[in-house]
Short mmCIF file of C-alpha atoms and ligand atoms in Angstrom, two decimals:
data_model
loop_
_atom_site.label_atom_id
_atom_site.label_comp_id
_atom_site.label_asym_id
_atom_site.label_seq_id
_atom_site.Cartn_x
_atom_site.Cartn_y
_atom_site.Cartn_z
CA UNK W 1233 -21.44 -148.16 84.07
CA UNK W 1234 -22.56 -144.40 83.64
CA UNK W 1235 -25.81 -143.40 82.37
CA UNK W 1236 -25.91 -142.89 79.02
CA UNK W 1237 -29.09 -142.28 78.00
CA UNK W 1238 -31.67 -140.54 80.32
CA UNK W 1239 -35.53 -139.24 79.77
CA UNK W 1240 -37.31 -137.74 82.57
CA UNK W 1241 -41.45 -137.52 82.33
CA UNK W 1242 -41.35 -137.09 78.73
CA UNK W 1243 -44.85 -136.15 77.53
CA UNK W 1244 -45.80 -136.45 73.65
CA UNK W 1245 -48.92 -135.40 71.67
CA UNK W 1246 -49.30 -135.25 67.95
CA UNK W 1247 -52.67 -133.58 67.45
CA UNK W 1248 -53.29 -130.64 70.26
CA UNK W 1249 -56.85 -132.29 70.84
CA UNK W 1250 -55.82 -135.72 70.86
CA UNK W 1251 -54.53 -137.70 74.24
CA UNK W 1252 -51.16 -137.86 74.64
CA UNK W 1253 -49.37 -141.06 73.08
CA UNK W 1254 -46.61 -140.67 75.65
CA UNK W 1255 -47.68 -139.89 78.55
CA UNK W 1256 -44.98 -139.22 81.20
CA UNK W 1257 -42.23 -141.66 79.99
CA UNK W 1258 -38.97 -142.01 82.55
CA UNK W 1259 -36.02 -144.28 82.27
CA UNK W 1260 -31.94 -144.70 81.69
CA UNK W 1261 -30.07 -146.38 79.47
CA UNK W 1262 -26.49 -147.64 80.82
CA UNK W 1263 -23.49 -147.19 78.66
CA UNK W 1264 -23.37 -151.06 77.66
CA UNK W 1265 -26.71 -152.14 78.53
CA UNK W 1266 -28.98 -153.17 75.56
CA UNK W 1267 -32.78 -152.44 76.36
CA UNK W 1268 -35.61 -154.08 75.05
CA UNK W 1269 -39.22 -152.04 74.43
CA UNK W 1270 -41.88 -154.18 73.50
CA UNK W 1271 -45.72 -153.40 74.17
CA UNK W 1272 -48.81 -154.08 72.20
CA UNK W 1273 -49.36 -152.15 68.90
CA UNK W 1274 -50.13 -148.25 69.10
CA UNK W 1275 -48.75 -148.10 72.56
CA UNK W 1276 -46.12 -145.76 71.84
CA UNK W 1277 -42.78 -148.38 70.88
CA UNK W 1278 -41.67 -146.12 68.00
CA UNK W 1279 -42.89 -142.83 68.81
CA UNK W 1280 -40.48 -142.82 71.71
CA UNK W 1281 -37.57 -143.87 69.68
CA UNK W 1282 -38.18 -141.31 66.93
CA UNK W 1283 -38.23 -138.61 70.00
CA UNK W 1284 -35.00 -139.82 71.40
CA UNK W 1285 -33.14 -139.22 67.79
CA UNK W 1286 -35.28 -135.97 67.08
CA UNK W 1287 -37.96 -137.08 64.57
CA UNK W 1288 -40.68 -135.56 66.76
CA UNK W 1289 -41.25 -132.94 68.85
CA UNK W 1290 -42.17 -133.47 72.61
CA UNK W 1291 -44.58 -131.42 74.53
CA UNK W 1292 -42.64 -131.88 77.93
CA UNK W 1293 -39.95 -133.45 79.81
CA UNK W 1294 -36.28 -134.17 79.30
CA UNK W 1295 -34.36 -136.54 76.87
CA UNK W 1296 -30.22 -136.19 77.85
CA UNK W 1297 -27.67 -137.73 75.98
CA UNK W 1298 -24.55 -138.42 78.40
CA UNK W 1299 -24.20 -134.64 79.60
CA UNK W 1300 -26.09 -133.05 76.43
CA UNK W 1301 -29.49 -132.25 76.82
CA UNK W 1302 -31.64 -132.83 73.61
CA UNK W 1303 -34.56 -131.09 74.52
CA UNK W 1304 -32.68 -128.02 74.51
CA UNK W 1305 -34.72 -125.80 71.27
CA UNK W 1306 -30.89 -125.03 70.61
CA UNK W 1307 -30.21 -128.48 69.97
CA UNK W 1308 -27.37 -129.11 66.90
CA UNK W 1309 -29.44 -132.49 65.49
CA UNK W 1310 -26.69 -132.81 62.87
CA UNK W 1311 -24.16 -133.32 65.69
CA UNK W 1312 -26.52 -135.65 67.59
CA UNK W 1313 -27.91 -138.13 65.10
CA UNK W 1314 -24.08 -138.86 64.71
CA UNK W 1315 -24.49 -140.24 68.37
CA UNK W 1316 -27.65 -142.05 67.81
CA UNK W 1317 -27.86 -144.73 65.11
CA UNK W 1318 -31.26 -145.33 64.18
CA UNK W 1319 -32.41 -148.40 61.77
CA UNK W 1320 -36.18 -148.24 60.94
CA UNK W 1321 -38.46 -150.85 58.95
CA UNK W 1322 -37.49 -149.61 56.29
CA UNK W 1323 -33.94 -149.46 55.12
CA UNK W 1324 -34.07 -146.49 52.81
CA UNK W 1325 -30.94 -147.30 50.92
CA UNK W 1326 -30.35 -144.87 47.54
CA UNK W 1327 -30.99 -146.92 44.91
CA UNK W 1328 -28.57 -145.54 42.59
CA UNK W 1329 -25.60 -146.12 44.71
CA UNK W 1330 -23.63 -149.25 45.34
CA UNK W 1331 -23.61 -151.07 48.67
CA UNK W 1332 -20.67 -149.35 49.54
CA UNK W 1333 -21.35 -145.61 48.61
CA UNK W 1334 -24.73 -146.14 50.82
CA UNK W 1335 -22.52 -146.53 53.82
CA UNK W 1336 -19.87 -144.11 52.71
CA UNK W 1337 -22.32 -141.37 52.02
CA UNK W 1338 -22.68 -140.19 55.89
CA UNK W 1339 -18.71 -140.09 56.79
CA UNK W 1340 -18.22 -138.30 53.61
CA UNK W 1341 -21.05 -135.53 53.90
CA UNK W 1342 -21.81 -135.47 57.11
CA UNK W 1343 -18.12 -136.07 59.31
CA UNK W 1344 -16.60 -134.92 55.71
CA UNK W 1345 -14.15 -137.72 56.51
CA UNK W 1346 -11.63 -138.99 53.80
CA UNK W 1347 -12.28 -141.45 51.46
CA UNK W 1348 -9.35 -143.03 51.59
CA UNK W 1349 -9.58 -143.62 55.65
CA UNK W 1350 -13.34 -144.86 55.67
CA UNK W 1351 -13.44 -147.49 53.21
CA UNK W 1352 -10.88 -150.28 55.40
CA UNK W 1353 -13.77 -149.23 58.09
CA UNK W 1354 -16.63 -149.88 55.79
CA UNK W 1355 -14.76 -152.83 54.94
CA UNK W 1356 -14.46 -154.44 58.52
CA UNK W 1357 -18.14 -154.10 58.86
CA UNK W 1358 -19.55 -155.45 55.92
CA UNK W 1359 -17.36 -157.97 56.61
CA UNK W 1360 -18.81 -158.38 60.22
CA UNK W 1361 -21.83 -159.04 58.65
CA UNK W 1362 -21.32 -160.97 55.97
CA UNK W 1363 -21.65 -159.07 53.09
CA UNK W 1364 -18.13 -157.92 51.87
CA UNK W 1365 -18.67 -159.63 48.31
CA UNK W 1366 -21.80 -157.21 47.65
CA UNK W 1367 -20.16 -153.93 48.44
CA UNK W 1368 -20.38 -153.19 44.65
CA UNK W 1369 -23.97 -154.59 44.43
CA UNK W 1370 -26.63 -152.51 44.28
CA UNK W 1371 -29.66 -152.59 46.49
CA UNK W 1372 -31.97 -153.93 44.04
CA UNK W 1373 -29.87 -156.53 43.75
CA UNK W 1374 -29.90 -158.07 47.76
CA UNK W 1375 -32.45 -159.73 49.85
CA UNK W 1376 -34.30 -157.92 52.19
CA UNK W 1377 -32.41 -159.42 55.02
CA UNK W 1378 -29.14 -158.39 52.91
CA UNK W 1379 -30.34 -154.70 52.98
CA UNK W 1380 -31.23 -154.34 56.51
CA UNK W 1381 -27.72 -155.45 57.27
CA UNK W 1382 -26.35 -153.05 55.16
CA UNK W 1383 -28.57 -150.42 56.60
CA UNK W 1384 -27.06 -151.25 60.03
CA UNK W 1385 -23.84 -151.33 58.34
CA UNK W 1386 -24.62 -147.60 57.61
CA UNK W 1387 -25.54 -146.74 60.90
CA UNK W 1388 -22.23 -148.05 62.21
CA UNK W 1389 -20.20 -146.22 59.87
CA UNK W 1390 -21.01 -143.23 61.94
CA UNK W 1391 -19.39 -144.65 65.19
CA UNK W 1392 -22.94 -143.77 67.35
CA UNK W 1393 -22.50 -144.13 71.02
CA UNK W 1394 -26.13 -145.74 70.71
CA UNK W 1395 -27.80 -147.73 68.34
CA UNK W 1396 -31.92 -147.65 67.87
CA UNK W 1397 -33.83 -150.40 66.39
CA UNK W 1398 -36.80 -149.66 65.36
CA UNK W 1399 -38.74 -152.89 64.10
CA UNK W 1400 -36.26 -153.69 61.80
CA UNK W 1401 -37.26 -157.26 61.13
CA UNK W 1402 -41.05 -156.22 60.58
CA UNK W 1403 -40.97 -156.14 57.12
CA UNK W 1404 -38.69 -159.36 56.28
CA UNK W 1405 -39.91 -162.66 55.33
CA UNK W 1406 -38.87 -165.27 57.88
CA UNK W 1407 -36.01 -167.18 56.53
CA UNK W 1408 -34.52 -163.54 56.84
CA UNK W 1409 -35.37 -162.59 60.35
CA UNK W 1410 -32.52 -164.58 61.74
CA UNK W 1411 -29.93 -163.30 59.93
CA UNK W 1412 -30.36 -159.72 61.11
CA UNK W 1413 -31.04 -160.56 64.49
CA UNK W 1414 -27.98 -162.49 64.51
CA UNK W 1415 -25.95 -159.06 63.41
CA UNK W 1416 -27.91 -157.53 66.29
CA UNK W 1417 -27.11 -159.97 68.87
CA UNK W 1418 -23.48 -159.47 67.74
CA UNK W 1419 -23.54 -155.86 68.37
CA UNK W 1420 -24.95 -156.92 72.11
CA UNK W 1421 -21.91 -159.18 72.75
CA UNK W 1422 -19.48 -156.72 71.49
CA UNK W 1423 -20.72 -154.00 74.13
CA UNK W 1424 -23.17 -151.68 72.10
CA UNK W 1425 -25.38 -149.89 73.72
CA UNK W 1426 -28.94 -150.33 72.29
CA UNK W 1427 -32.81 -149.32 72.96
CA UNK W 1428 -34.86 -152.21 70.20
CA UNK W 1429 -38.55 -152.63 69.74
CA UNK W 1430 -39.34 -156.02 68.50
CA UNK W 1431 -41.93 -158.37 68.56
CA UNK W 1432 -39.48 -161.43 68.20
CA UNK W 1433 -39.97 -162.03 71.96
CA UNK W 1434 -37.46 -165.09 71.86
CA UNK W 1435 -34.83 -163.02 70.51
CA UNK W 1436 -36.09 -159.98 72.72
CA UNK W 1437 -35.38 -162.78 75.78
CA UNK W 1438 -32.00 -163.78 74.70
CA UNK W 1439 -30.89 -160.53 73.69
CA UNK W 1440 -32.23 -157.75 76.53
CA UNK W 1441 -30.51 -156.64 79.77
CA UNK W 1442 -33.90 -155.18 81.21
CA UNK W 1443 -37.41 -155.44 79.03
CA UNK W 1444 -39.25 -152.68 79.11
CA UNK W 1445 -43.14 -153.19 78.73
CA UNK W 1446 -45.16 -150.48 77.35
CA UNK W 1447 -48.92 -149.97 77.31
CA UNK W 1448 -51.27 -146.69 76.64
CA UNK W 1449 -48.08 -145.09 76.47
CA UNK W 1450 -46.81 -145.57 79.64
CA UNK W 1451 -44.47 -147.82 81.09
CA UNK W 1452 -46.12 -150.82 82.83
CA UNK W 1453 -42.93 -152.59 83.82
CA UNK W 1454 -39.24 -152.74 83.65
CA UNK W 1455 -37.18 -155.45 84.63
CA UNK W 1456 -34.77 -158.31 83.63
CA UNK W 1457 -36.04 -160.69 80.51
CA UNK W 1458 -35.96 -164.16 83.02
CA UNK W 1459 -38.32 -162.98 85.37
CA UNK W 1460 -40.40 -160.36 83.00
CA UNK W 1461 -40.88 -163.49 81.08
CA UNK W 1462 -41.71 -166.15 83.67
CA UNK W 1463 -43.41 -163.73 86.44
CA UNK W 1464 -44.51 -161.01 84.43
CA UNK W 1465 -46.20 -158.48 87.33
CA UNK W 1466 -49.27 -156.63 85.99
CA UNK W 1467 -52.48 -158.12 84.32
CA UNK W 1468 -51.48 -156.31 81.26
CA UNK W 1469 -48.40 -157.90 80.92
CA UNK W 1470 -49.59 -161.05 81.31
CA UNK W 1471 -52.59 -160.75 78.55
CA UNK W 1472 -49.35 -159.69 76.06
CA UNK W 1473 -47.55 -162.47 76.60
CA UNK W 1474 -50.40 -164.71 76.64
CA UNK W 1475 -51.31 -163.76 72.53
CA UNK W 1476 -47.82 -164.61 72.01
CA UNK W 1477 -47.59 -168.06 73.67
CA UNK W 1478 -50.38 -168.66 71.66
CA UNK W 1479 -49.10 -167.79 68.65
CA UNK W 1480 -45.68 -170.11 69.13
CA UNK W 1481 -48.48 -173.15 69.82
CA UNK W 1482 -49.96 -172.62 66.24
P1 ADP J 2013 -46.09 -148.54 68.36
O1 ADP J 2013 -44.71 -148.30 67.82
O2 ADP J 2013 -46.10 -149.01 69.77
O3 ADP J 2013 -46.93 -149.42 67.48
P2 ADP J 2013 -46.54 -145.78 67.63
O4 ADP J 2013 -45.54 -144.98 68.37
O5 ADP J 2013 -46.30 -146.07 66.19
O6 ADP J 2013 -46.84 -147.13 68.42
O7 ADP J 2013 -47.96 -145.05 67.72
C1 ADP J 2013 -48.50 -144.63 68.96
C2 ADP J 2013 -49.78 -143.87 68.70
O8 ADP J 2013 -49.47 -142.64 68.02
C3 ADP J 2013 -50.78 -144.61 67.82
O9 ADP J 2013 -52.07 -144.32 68.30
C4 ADP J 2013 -50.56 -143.99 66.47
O10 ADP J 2013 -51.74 -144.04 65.70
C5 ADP J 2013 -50.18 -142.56 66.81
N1 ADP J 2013 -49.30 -141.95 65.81
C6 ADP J 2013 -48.11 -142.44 65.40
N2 ADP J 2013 -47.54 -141.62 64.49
C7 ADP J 2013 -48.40 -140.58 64.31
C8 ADP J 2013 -48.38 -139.40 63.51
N3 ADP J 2013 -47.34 -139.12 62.71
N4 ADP J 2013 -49.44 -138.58 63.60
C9 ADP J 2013 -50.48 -138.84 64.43
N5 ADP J 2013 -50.56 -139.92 65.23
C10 ADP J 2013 -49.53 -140.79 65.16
#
């Protein structure tokens, strides 16, 4: 498979005085190939997503998209973001719209796509994930877990050639985590390319092609889930996993 994603020693500061929160950051992304980022808090997880889709600035180094380079200052972002799907914490849905004129919104305004043509699309998905009978609902009216899977819904509707997961089971109560993870996992199966930061290490395990650990902004270690898991290489790896075995023992 060809590269689809690629960053080259990507540097990134927020405060001109302040150290750099990424500090040299290099990998790929294979068309296909779902990649895991996890890493404690602070180390950088979400910054380097919300470079990759243009949220931030970078100070140096190269993000490409297939042959398109992003770091380019002439950049069309409106173009990109249609490539790159992003789901965050928070799903941001308008409150005043129905389930299905959330997802409609970005076809319509955006790819200024017919009505008409979108909505057996929108359809399929919400269908996918389980939530055809609320596409008149409004948000108020769903579960947490219910909105994040329309938000991914959304995301789809675009047709990205990656999808971004930032977090996005964070802010759920439990019973709900599995339900978007499941939609998630689904997307895996059915070939979707994918960087996520989670801390759900069991479903980072089952879901990852590689893991990539992150600490102090750099990346410690890259590698597939079995033996990241089982034979994790650097003392800081270790001491990560460690707080989390603990934490499945309580
Ligand atoms: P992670 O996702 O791994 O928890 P983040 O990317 O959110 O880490 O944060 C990395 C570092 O950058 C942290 O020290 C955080 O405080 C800092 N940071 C994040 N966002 C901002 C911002 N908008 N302005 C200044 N510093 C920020």
């Amino acid at each position: 498979m060809k590269d689809l994603l690629t960053i080259q020693d990507l540097f990134k500061q927020y405060n001109k005085n302040s150290d750099p929160v990424l500090k040299g950051i290099s990998l790929t992304v294979k068309e296909g190939e779902v990649v895991v980022v996890i890493g404690p808090s602070g180390c950088g997880k979400s910054t380097l997503l919300r470079c990759i889709n243009g949220l931030e600035p970078v100070q140096n180094g190269s993000i490409s998209l297939d042959t398109q380079v992003l770091t380019d200052k002439t950049t069309d972002w409106q173009s990109i973001r249609q490539k790159i799907g992003m789901v965050f914490q928070s799903y941001d849905l308008f409150p005043h719209m129905t389930v299905l004129d959330n997802i409609l919104l970005g076809p319509l305004k955006v790819q200024k796509r017919k009505k008409q043509d979108i909505i057996p699309e929108a359809e399929a998905l919400l269908t996918r994930v389980g939530l055809l009978d609320k596409k008149d609902s409004y948000p108020r009216e769903l579960s947490g877990g219910q909105k994040q899977r329309v938000a991914i819904v959304r995301a789809l509707m675009m047709k990205p050639e990656i999808m971004l997961f930032d977090e996005v089971t964070a802010a759920l109560d439990p019973e709900m985590v599995r339900e978007v993870l499941d939609v998630i996992m689904e997307l895996a199966k059915g070939g979707m390319t994918m960087m996520i930061v989670t801390h759900e290490m069991q479903f980072a395990k089952a879901v990852a092609d590689r893991i990539l650990f992150m600490d102090h902004g750099e990346i410690v270690e890259s590698g597939d889930p079995e033996s990241f898991f089982t034979n994790p290489q650097t003392e800081r790896a270790k001491q990560f996993l460690n707080i989390f075995s603990y934490e499945s023992t309580q």
